[in-house]
Amino acid sequence: MIKKTTAKETLEKLGKKCDRCGHCCTYGSGFVLDEEIPELAKGVGTDVESFKKEYLEEITKFNTTLHRFRQVRESKPYGYCIFLTKEKTCSIHSIKPLHCRIASCGEHGEDINEWFIVNHFVNRTDTESMREWQTRLKIKKTIEGGDVRSLIPEKKEREKVLRREVRR
């Protein structure tokens, strides 16, 4: 069972069970954490700013903005990852970011993706992030530890956040 507190090393082991069909990368692209960008840029032989401009796009979820790999769109509302080859393999496999290493369409794929969202997009110190997350939880279940009560255990603090009062 994947929880908010599951170690990323455990998720990386589960991610290795990917059968490398290219499905995930054909219908989207992985998220990239800010601290991963310098290594990725170096790996493709460019500087950070050029890498961001050529290969990344910003994406905001739950009032948190990260990057994801640019998607190549061919008259569809979705696209494939810019690093997906014609053979459906990853051209940066040896340096791919955490989300790409752990995500898969396998048995635990949905929970692993939820883990990434809870740990990297949901910001328990941001009132708007928490309100958006609470709204999302009304229509979709989360992993253990990803509910609002677990993220903000103190009842009065949780109520302030959900009423949009500024946290101190």
Coordinates of C-alpha atoms in Angstrom, one line a residue:
M1 CA 0.0 0.0 0.0
I2 CA 1.4 3.4 -1.0
K3 CA 1.2 6.1 1.5
K4 CA 2.2 9.8 1.6
T5 CA 5.2 8.7 3.7
T6 CA 6.3 5.9 1.3
A7 CA 10.0 6.4 0.6
K8 CA 10.9 7.4 -3.0
E9 CA 13.4 4.5 -3.1
T10 CA 10.5 2.1 -2.6
L11 CA 8.6 3.8 -5.4
E12 CA 11.6 3.6 -7.7
K13 CA 11.7 -0.2 -7.2
L14 CA 8.0 -0.4 -8.1
G15 CA 8.6 1.9 -11.1
K16 CA 11.2 -0.5 -12.4
K17 CA 8.3 -3.0 -13.0
C18 CA 7.3 -0.9 -16.0
D19 CA 7.2 -2.9 -19.2
R20 CA 8.4 0.1 -21.2
C21 CA 5.4 0.1 -23.6
G22 CA 5.7 3.9 -24.1
H23 CA 2.0 4.4 -23.2
C24 CA 2.6 6.9 -20.4
C25 CA 5.0 9.0 -22.5
T26 CA 2.7 8.8 -25.6
Y27 CA -0.2 10.4 -23.8
G28 CA 1.6 13.0 -21.7
S29 CA 4.9 13.7 -20.1
G30 CA 6.6 13.6 -16.7
F31 CA 6.9 16.3 -14.1
V32 CA 10.3 17.8 -13.3
L33 CA 11.3 19.1 -9.9
D34 CA 13.4 22.3 -9.9
E35 CA 16.4 20.6 -8.4
E36 CA 16.4 18.1 -11.2
I37 CA 16.7 20.6 -14.0
P38 CA 20.5 21.3 -13.8
E39 CA 21.4 17.6 -14.2
L40 CA 18.9 17.2 -17.0
A41 CA 20.3 20.3 -18.8
K42 CA 23.9 19.0 -18.4
G43 CA 22.8 15.5 -19.6
V44 CA 21.4 16.9 -22.9
G45 CA 24.4 19.3 -23.3
T46 CA 22.9 22.7 -22.7
D47 CA 22.5 25.3 -19.9
V48 CA 19.6 25.5 -17.5
E49 CA 17.8 28.4 -19.2
S50 CA 18.1 26.9 -22.7
F51 CA 16.9 23.6 -21.4
K52 CA 13.8 25.2 -19.8
K53 CA 13.0 27.1 -22.9
E54 CA 13.4 24.2 -25.3
Y55 CA 12.3 21.2 -23.3
L56 CA 10.0 22.3 -20.4
E57 CA 6.6 23.9 -19.9
E58 CA 5.1 25.1 -16.7
I59 CA 2.1 23.4 -15.1
T60 CA 0.2 24.5 -12.1
K61 CA -1.8 22.1 -9.9
F62 CA -3.2 23.0 -6.5
N63 CA -1.6 26.5 -6.7
T64 CA 1.9 25.0 -7.1
T65 CA 3.8 25.5 -10.3
L66 CA 6.3 22.9 -11.5
H67 CA 7.6 21.9 -14.9
R68 CA 6.9 19.0 -17.1
F69 CA 8.5 17.9 -20.3
R70 CA 7.1 19.7 -23.4
Q71 CA 4.6 17.6 -25.3
V72 CA 4.6 17.2 -29.0
R73 CA 1.0 17.7 -30.1
E74 CA -0.2 16.5 -33.5
S75 CA -3.8 17.8 -33.9
K76 CA -4.8 16.2 -30.6
P77 CA -5.5 17.8 -27.1
Y78 CA -2.6 15.7 -25.7
G79 CA 0.8 15.0 -26.9
Y80 CA 3.8 12.7 -26.4
C81 CA 6.9 13.6 -24.4
I82 CA 9.5 15.4 -26.3
F83 CA 12.0 12.8 -25.2
L84 CA 10.0 9.8 -26.5
T85 CA 11.7 8.2 -29.5
K86 CA 10.1 6.7 -32.6
E87 CA 10.9 3.3 -31.0
K88 CA 8.8 4.3 -27.9
T89 CA 11.8 4.5 -25.7
C90 CA 13.1 7.4 -23.5
S91 CA 16.1 9.2 -25.0
I92 CA 17.1 10.4 -21.6
H93 CA 16.4 7.2 -19.7
S94 CA 19.7 7.3 -17.7
I95 CA 19.0 10.7 -16.3
K96 CA 15.2 10.9 -16.2
P97 CA 13.6 12.7 -13.3
L98 CA 11.9 11.1 -10.3
H99 CA 8.3 11.3 -11.7
C100 CA 9.4 9.4 -14.8
R101 CA 11.4 6.9 -12.7
I102 CA 8.5 6.0 -10.5
A103 CA 5.4 6.4 -12.7
S104 CA 4.1 3.6 -14.8
C105 CA 0.8 2.2 -16.0
G106 CA 1.4 -0.9 -13.9
E107 CA -0.4 -2.2 -10.8
H108 CA 0.6 0.7 -8.5
G109 CA 0.7 3.5 -11.2
E110 CA -2.3 5.5 -10.0
D111 CA -1.2 5.4 -6.4
I112 CA 2.4 6.3 -7.3
N113 CA 1.1 9.3 -9.3
E114 CA -1.1 10.3 -6.4
W115 CA 2.0 10.1 -4.1
F116 CA 3.8 12.5 -6.4
I117 CA 0.9 15.0 -6.4
V118 CA 0.5 14.9 -2.6
N119 CA 4.2 15.3 -2.0
H120 CA 5.1 17.8 -4.7
F121 CA 2.0 19.8 -5.7
V122 CA -0.1 19.9 -2.6
N123 CA 1.3 22.6 -0.3
R124 CA 0.0 22.3 3.3
T125 CA 1.2 25.8 4.1
D126 CA -0.7 27.4 1.2
T127 CA -4.4 28.1 1.8
E128 CA -5.3 28.1 -1.9
S129 CA -3.5 24.8 -2.5
M130 CA -5.3 23.2 0.4
R131 CA -8.7 24.5 -0.6
E132 CA -8.2 23.2 -4.2
W133 CA -7.0 19.9 -2.8
Q134 CA -10.0 19.6 -0.6
T135 CA -12.3 20.2 -3.6
R136 CA -10.5 17.6 -5.6
L137 CA -10.9 15.1 -2.7
K138 CA -14.6 15.4 -3.0
I139 CA -14.5 13.6 -6.4
K140 CA -11.3 11.4 -6.1
K141 CA -9.9 9.3 -3.3
T142 CA -6.3 9.8 -2.3
I143 CA -3.6 7.7 -0.7
E144 CA -3.2 7.3 3.1
G145 CA -1.9 10.5 4.6
G146 CA -3.1 12.6 1.6
D147 CA -6.4 13.7 3.1
V148 CA -6.7 17.3 4.5
R149 CA -7.0 16.1 8.1
S150 CA -3.7 14.2 7.8
L151 CA -1.9 17.1 6.1
I152 CA -3.1 19.6 8.7
P153 CA -3.8 17.6 11.9
E154 CA -4.5 20.6 14.1
K155 CA -8.3 21.2 13.8
K156 CA -8.2 25.0 14.4
E157 CA -5.3 25.4 11.9
R158 CA -7.1 23.3 9.3
E159 CA -10.3 25.4 9.7
K160 CA -8.4 28.6 9.3
V161 CA -6.8 27.3 6.1
L162 CA -10.0 26.2 4.7
R163 CA -11.6 29.5 5.5
R164 CA -8.7 31.2 3.7
E165 CA -7.4 32.9 6.7
V166 CA -3.7 33.7 6.4
R167 CA -1.5 31.0 8.1
R168 CA 1.1 32.3 10.5

